[in-house]
Short mmCIF file of C-alpha atoms and ligand atoms in Angstrom, two decimals:
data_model
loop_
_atom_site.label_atom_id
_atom_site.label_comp_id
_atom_site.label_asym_id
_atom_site.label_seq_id
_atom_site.Cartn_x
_atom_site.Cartn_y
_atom_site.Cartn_z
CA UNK A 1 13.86 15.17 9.38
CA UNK A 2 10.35 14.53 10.74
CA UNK A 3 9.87 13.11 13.88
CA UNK A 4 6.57 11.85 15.74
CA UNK A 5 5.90 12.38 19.69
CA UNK A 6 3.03 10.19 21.24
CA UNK A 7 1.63 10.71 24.86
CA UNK A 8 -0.01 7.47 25.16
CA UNK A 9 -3.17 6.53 27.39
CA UNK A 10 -5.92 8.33 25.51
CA UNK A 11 -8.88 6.43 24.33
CA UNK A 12 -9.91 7.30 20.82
CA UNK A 13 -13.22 9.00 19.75
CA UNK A 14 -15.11 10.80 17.52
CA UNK A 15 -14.99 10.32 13.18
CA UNK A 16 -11.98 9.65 10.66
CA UNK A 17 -12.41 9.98 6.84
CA UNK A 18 -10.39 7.78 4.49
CA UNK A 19 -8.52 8.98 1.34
CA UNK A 20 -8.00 6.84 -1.65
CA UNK A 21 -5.98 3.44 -1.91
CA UNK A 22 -1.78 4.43 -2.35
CA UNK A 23 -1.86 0.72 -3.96
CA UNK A 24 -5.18 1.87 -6.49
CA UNK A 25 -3.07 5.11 -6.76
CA UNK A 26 0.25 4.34 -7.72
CA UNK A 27 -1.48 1.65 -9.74
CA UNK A 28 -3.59 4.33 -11.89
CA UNK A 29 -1.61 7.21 -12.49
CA UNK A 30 1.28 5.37 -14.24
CA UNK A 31 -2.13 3.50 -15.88
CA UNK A 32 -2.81 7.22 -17.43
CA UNK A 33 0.56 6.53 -19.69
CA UNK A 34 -1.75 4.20 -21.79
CA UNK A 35 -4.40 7.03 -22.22
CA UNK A 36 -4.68 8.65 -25.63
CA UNK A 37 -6.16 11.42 -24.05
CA UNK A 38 -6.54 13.57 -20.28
CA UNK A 39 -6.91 11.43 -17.52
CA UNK A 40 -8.90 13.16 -14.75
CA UNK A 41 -8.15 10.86 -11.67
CA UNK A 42 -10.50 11.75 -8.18
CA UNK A 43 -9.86 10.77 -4.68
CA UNK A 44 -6.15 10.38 -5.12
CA UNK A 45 -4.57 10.58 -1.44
CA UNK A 46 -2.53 13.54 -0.61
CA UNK A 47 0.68 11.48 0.18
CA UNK A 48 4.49 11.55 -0.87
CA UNK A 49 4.10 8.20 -3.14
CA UNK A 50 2.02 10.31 -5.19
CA UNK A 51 3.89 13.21 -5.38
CA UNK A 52 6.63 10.86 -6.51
CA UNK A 53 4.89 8.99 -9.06
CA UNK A 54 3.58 12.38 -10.35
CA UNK A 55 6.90 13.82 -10.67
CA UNK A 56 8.11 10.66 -12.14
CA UNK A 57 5.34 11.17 -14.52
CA UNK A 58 6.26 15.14 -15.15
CA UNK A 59 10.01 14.39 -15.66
CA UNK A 60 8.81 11.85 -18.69
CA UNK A 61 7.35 14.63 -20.45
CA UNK A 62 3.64 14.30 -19.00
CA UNK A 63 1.31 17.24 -18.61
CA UNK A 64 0.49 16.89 -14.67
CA UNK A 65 -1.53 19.06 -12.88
CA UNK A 66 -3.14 19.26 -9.47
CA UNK A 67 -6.69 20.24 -9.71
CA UNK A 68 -7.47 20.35 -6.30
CA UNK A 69 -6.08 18.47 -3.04
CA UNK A 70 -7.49 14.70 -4.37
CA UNK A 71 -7.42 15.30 -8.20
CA UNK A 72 -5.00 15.23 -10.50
CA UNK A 73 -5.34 15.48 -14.44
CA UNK A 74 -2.45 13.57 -16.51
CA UNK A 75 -1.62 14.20 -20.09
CA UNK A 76 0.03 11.45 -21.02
CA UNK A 77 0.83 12.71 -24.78
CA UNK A 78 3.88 14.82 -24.77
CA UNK A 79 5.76 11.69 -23.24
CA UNK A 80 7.96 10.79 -26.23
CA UNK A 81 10.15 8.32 -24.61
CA UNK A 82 10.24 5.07 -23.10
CA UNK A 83 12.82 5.52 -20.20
CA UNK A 84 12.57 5.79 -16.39
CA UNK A 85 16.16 6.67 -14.84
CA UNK A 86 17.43 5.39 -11.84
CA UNK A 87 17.42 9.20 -10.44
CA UNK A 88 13.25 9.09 -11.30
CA UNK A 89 12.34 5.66 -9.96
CA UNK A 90 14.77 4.58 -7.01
CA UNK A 91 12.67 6.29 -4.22
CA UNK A 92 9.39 4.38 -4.97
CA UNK A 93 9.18 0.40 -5.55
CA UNK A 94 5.53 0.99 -7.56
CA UNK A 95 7.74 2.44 -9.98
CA UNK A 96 7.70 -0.93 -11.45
CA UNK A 97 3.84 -0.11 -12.74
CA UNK A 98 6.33 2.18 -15.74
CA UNK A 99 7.90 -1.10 -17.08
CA UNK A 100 3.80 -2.36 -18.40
CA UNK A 101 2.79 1.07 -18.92
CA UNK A 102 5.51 2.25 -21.15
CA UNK A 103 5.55 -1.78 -22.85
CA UNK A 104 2.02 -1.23 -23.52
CA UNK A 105 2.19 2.47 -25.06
CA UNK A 106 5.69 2.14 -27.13
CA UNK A 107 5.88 -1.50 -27.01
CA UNK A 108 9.39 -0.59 -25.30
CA UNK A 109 10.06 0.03 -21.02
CA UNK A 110 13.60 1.17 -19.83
CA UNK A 111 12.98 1.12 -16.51
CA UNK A 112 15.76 1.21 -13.15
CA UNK A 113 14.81 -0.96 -10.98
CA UNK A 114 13.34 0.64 -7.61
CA UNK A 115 13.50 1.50 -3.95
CA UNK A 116 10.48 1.28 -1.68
CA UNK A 117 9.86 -0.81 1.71
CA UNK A 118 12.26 -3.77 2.25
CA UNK A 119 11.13 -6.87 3.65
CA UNK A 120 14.18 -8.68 1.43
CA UNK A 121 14.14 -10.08 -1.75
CA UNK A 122 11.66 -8.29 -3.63
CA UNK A 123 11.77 -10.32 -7.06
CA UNK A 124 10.11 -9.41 -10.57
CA UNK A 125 10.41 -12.95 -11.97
CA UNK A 126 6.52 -13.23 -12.71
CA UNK A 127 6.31 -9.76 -14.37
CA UNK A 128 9.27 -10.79 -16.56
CA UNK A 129 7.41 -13.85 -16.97
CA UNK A 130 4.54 -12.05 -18.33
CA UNK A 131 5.94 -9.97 -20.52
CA UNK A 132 7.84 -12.78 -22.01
CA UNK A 133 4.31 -14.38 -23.11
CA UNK A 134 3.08 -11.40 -24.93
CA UNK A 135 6.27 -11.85 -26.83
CA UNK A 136 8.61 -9.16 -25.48
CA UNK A 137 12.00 -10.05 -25.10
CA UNK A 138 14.32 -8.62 -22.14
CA UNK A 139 17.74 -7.73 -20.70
CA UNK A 140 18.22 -6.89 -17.04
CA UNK A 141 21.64 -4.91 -16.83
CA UNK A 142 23.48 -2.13 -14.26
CA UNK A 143 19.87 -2.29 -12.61
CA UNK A 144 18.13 -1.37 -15.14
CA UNK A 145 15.39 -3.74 -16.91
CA UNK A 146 14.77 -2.95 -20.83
CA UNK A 147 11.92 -4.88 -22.20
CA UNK A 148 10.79 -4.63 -25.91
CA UNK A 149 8.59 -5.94 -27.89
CA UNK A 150 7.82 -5.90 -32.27
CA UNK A 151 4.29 -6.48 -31.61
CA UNK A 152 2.74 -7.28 -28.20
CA UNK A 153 0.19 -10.55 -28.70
CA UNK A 154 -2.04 -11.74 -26.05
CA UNK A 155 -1.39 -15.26 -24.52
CA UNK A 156 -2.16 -17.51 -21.45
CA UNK A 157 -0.01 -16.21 -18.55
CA UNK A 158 -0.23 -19.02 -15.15
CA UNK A 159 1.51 -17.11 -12.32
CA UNK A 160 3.70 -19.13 -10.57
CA UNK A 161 2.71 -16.97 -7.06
CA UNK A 162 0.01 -14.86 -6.93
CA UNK A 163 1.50 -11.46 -7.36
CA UNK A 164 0.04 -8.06 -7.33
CA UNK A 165 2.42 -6.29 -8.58
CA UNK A 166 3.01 -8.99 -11.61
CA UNK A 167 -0.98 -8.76 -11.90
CA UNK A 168 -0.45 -5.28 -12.60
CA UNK A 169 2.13 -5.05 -14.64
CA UNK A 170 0.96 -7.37 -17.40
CA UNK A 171 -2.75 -6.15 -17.50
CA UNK A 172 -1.06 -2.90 -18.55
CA UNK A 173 1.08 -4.36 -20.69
CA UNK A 174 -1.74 -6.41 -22.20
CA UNK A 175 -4.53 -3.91 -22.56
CA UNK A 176 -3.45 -2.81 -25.97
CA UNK A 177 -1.77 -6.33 -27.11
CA UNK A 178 -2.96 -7.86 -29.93
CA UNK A 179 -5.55 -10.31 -29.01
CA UNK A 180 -6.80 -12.38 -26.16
CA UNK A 181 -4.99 -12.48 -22.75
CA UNK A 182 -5.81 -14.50 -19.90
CA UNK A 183 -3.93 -13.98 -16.21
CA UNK A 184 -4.15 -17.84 -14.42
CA UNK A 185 -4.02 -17.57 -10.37
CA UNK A 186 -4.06 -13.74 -10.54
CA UNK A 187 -4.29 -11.31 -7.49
CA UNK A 188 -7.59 -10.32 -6.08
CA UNK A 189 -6.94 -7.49 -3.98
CA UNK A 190 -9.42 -4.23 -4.10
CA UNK A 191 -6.83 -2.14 -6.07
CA UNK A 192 -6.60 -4.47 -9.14
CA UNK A 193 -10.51 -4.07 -9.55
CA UNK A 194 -10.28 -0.76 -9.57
CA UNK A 195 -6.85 -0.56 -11.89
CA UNK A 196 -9.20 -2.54 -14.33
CA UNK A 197 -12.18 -0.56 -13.64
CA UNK A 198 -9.91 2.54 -14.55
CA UNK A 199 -8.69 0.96 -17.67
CA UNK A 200 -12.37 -0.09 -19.03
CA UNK A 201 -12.99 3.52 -17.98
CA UNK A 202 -10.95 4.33 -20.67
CA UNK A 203 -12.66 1.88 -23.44
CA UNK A 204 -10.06 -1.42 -22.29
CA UNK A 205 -11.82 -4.92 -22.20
CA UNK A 206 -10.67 -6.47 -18.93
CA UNK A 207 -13.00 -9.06 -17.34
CA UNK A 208 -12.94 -10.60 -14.67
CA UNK A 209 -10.75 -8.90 -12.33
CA UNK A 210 -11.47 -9.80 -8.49
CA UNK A 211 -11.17 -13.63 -9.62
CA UNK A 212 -8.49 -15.18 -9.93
CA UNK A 213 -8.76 -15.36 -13.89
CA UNK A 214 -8.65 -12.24 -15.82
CA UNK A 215 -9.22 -11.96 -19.45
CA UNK A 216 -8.30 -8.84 -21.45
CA UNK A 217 -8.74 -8.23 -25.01
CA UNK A 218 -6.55 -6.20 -26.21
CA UNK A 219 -7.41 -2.74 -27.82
CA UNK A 220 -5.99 -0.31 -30.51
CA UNK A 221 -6.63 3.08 -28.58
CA UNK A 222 -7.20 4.08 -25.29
CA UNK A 223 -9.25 7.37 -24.18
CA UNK A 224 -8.77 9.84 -21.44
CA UNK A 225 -11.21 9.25 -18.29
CA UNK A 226 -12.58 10.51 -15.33
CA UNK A 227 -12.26 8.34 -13.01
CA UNK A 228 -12.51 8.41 -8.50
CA UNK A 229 -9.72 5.61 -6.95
CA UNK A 230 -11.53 3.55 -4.20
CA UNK A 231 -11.08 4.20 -0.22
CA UNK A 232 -7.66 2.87 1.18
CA UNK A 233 -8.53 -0.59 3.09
CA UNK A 234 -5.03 -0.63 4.65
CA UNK A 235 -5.46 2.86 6.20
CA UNK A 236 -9.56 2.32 7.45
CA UNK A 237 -7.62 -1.11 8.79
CA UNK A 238 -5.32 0.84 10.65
CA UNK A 239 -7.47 3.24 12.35
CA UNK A 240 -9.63 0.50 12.92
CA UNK A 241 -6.86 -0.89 14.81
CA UNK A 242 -5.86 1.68 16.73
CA UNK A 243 -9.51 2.24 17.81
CA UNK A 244 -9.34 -1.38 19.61
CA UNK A 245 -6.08 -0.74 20.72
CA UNK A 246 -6.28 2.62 22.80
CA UNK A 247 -9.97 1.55 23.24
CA UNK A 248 -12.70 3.94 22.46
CA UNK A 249 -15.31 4.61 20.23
CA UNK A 250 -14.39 5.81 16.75
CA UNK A 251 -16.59 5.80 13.44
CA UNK A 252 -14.14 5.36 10.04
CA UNK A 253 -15.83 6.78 7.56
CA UNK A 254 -15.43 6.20 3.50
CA UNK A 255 -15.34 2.92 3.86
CA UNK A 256 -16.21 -0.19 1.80
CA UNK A 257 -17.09 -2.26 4.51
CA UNK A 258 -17.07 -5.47 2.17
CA UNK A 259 -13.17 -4.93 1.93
CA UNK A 260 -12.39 -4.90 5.47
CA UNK A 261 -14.46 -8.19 5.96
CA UNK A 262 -10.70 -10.26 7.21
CA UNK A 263 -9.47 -7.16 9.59
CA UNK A 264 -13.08 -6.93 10.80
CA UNK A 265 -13.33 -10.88 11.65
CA UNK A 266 -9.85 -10.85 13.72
CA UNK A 267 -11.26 -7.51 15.70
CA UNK A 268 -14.43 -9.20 16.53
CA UNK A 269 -12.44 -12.59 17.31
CA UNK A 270 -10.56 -10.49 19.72
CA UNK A 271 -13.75 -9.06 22.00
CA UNK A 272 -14.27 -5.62 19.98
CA UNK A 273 -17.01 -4.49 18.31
CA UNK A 274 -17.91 -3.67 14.98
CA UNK A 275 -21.20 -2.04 13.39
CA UNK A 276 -21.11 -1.85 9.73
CA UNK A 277 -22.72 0.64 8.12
CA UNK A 278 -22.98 1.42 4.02
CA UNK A 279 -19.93 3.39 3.98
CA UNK A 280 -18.57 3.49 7.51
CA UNK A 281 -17.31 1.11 10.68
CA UNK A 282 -17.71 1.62 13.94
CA UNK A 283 -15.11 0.34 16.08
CA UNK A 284 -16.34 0.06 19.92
CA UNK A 285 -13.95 -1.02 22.09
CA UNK A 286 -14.40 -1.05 26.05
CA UNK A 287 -13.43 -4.56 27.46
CA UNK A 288 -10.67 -6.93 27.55
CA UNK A 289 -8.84 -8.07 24.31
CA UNK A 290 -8.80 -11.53 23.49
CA UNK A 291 -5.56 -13.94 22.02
CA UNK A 292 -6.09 -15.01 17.97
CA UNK A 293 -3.89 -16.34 15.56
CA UNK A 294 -2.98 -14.69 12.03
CA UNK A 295 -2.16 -15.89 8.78
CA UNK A 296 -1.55 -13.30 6.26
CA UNK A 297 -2.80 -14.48 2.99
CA UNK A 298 -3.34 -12.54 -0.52
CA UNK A 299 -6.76 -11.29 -0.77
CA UNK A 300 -9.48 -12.14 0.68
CA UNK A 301 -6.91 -13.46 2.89
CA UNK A 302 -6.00 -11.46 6.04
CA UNK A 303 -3.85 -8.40 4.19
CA UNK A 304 0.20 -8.75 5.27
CA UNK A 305 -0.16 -5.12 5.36
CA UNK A 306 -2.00 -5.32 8.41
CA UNK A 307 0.40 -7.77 10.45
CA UNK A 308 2.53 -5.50 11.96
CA UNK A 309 -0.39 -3.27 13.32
CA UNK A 310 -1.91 -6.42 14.36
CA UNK A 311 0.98 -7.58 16.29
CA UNK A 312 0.51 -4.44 18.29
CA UNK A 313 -2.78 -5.02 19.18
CA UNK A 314 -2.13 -8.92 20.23
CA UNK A 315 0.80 -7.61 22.01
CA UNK A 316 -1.66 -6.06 25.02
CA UNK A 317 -4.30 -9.01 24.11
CA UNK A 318 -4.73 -11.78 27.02
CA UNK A 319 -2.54 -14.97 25.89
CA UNK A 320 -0.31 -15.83 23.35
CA UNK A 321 -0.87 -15.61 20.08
CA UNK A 322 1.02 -16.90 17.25
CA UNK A 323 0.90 -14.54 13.78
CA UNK A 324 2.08 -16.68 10.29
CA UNK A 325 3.16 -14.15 7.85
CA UNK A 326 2.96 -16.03 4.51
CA UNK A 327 3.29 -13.26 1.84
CA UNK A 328 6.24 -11.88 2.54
CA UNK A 329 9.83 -13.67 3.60
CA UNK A 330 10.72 -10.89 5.80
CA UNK A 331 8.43 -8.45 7.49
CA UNK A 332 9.08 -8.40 11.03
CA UNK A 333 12.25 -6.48 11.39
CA UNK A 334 10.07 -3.63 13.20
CA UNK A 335 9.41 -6.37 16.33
CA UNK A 336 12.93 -4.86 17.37
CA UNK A 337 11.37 -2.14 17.90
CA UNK A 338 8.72 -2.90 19.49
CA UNK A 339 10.10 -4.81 22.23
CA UNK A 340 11.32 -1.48 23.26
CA UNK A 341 8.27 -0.33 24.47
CA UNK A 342 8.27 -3.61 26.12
CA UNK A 343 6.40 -6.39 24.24
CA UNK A 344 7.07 -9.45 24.17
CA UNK A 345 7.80 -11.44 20.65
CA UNK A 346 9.75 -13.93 19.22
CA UNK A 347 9.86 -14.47 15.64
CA UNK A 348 11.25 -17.64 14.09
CA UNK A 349 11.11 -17.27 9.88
CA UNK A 350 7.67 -16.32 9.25
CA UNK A 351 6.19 -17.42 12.54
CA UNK A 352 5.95 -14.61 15.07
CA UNK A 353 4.94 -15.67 18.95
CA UNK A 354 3.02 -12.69 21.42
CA UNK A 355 2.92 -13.23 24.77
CA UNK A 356 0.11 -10.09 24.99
CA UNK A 357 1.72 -8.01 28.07
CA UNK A 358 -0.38 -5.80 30.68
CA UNK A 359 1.42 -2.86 29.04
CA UNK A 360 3.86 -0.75 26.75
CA UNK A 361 5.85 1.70 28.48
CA UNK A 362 6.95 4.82 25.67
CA UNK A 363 10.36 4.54 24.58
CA UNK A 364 12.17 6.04 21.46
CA UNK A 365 11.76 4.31 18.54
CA UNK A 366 11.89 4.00 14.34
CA UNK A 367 9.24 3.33 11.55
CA UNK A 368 11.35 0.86 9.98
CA UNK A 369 8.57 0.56 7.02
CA UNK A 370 5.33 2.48 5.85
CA UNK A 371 3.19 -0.45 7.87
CA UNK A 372 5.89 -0.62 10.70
CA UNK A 373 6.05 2.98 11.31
CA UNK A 374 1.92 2.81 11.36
CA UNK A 375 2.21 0.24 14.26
CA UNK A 376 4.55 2.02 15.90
CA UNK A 377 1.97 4.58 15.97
CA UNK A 378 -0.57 2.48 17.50
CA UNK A 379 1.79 1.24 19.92
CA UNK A 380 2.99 4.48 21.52
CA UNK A 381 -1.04 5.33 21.70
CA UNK A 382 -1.49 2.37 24.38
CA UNK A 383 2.03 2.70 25.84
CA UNK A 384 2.73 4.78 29.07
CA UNK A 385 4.52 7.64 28.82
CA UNK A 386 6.29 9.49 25.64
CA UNK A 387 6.90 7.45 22.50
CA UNK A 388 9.11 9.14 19.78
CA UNK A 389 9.08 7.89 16.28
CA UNK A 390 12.01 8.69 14.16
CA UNK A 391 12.26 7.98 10.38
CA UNK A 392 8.67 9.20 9.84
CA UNK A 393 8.81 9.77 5.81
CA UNK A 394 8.16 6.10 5.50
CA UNK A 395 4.74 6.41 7.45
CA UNK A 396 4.46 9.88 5.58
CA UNK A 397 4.82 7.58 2.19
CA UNK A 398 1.49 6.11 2.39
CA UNK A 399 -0.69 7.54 4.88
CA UNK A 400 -2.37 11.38 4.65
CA UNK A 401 -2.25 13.45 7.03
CA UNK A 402 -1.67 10.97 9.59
CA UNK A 403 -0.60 13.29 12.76
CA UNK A 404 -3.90 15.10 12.19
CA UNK A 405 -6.43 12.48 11.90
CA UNK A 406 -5.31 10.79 15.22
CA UNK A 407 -5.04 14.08 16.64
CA UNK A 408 -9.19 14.66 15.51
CA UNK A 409 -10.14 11.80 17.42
CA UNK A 410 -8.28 12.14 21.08
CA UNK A 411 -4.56 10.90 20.10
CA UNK A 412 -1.76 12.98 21.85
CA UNK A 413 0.32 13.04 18.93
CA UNK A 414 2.40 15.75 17.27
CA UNK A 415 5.27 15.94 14.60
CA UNK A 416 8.73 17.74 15.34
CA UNK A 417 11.23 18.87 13.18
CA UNK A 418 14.69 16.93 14.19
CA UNK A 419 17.64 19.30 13.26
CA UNK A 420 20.99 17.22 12.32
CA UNK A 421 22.38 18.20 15.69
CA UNK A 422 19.48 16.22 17.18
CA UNK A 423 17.78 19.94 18.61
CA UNK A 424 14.04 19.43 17.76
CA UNK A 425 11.59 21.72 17.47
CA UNK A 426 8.19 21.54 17.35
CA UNK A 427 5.73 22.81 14.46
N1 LIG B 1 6.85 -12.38 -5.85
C1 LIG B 1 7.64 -13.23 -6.58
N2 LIG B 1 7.89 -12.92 -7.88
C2 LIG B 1 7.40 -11.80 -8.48
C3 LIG B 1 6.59 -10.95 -7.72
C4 LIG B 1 6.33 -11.25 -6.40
O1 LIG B 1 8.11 -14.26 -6.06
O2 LIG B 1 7.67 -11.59 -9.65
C5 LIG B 1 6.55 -12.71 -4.43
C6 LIG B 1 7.05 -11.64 -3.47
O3 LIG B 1 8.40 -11.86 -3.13
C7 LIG B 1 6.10 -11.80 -2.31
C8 LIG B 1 4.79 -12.25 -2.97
O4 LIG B 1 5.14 -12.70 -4.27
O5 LIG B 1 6.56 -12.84 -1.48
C9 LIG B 1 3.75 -11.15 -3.12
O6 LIG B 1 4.31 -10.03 -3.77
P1 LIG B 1 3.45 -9.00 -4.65
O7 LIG B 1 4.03 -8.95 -6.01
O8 LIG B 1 2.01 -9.34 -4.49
O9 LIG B 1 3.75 -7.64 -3.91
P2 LIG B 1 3.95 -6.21 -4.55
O10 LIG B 1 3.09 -6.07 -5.75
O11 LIG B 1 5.39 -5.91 -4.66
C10 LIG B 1 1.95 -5.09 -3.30
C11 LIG B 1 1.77 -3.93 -2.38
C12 LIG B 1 2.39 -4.23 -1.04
C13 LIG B 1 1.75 -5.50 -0.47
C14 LIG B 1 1.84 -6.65 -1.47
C15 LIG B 1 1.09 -7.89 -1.04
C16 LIG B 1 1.74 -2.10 -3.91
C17 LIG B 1 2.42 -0.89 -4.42
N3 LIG B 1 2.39 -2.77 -2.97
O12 LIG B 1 3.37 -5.28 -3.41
O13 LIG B 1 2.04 -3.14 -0.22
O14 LIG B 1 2.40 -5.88 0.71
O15 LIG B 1 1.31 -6.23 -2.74
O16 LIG B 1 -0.26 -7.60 -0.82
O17 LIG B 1 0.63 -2.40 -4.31
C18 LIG B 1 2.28 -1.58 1.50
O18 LIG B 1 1.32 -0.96 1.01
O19 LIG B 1 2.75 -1.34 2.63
C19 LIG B 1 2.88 -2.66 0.74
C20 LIG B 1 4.09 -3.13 0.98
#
């Protein structure tokens, strides 16, 4: 078992480089499924959502091979059958992207259902939904969801709550329907432009995607591609964050700067500066921080996958601020945590209240989530003293290389090995 051990108190400088988007990722590579052909897919991040997804992919029958650190190239034609097994699926909740994948190539998905980050319920009502319009019928039994279809036919599909992961799904499912299919209120995020740019990559017709109405004509054949996945906006957010934190001067580099506009407007809110550039930010940070209040939204709302690094940050701000996380029911069960090092937060339902504090004192801690364990991060960078963060794979999930990119721009930070008798050491 991993564990992280921060020295806090260093300010941050120097240059990080961004890998590609986990969400464009794990989006994409199930995407190849659909391909009729080799998929050559660039930029892919080096982390262990991938290598899950890939070896999901392998176990199916899939030709998957790793061309070099960022590239992979699927074959998606020796896969034969339409079933994902519990034992495949349950460590990764994008697993989900099989159930429209698999629809969309055999017009069948077996699929368990997944595992992944909890923040509670995590329902799949609107992906049913979907599928349901393009004329599939389902059963959702032992955990498993089997969804068929005689003929998939494109229809008009309203989402009842703007979903990316329902967005997703039934683009892939629709891609090769028969006909015309039009997403109402559909997610805007970064990665489902790029899942669509993929897919007309490969000869789909999807329009529209980044609006919230997408329109996709459905196709007979799909080809294979080459195609890059864009930089992760979550992980340039997050050093971003920890630049203003720990204070410093850091430039994040493979950037696009256009989808960091919400995380860049709080920053600046708060006192610290940020230069754009074509593909980089500069994060300046040398004063004090200032209160502001947070609403996560979906996109181009601020990004709930930023909140808990944010709450970090307006934890050591002046004032209170008050942070409204409207995405998700339950993502603050990592504010446990951080009132360890000595923050002070109260959270009532969605509503979390930061009295900012003069400082975090290091304590031992857990990443209780892949965003969580991030923030926990950040945290033990501004607190005095030793931080230790336990339960590390779920950082490890989503972010590459993390350990060495703080340590590249002044972090104190370094991973241990933690035996079961608790004896760690380090490597
Ligand atoms: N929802 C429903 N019914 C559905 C689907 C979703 O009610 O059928 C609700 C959810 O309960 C939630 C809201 O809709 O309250 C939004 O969920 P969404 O489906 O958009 O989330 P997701 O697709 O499961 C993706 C990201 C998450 C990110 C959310 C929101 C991936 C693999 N995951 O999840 O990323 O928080 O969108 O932006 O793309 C992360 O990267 O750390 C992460 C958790």
């Amino acid at each position: 078992m991993d564990r992280f051990i921060i020295t806090g108190g260093n300010r941050l400088f120097g240059d990080v480089s961004i890998s590609g988007a986990k969400n464009a990722a794990v989006a994409i590579i199930p995407a190849a499924i659909l391909a009729d052909g080799v998929c050559r897919i660039e930029n892919v991040p080096n982390i262990n959502d991938v290598t899950i997804i890939a070896r999901i992919l392998r176990q199916m029958g899939a030709e998957v091979k790793s061309v070099n650190h960022s590239t992979l190239e699927i074959d998606p034609r020796p896969i034969v059958s339409p079933v994902a097994s519990y034992e495949q699926v349950h460590q990764m909740r994008a697993s989900y992207y099989l159930m429209g994948a698999l629809l969309g190539r055999f017009s069948r998905a077996v699929v368990a259902m997944p595992g992944g980050c909890d923040f509670g319920v995590r329902p799949i009502d609107q992906h049913l939904k979907g599928f349901a319009a393009l004329g599939a019928s389902y059963n959702l039994e032992g955990g498993i969801v089997d969804v068929k279809a005689d003929q998939l036919t494109g229809n008009n599909i309203y989402l009842d709550v703007v979903s990316v992961g329902a967005t997703v799904n039934i683009m892939l499912a629709a891609v090769k329907a028969r006909g015309l299919t039009v997403i109402e209120n559909a997610a805007k995020e970064p990665h489902i432009v790029d899942l669509a740019n993929f897919l007309n990559s490969m000869g789909a017709d999807v329009r529209g995607a980044g609006t919230d109405v997408i329109k996709i004509r459905g196709v007979s054949h799909l080809e294979g591609t080459t195609y890059s996945i864009i930089p992760d906006q979550i992980e340039a957010g997050t050093y971003m964050v920890a630049a203003a934190a720990a204070g410093g001067d850091v430039t994040v580099h493979n950037v696009i700067p256009k989808h960091l506009e919400s995380i860049t407007a709080k920053l600046e809110e708060m006192g610290v500066t940020v230069e754009e550039y074509d593909e980089a930010v500069r994060i300046v940070r040398d004063g004090p921080l200032n209160k502001c209040n947070i609403k996560t939204m979906p996109h181009p709302g601020f990004p709930t996958d930023m909140q808990p690094q944010f709450t970090v940050l307006l934890s050591i701000a002046n004032g209170t601020s008050i942070v409204n996380e409207s995405v998700w029911d339950y993502r603050y069960r990592y504010v446990d945590e951080l009132r360890r090092l000595g923050a002070q937060v109260s959270v009532d339902g969605k509503i979390a209240v930061i009295e900012g504090v003069k400082e975090l004192v290091g304590a031992p801690v857990r990443a209780t989530d892949l965003r969580a364990g991030a923030a926990m991060i950040i945290a033990g960078l501004v607190a005095r003293g030793t931080t230790q963060i336990d339960e590390v794979e779920h950082i490890e999930r989503g972010y590459e290389n993390i350990v060495e990119k703080f340590q590249a721009i002044g972090a104190d930070i370094r991973r241990t090995f933690v035996y079961e008798n608790s004896n760690s050491k380090a490597i």
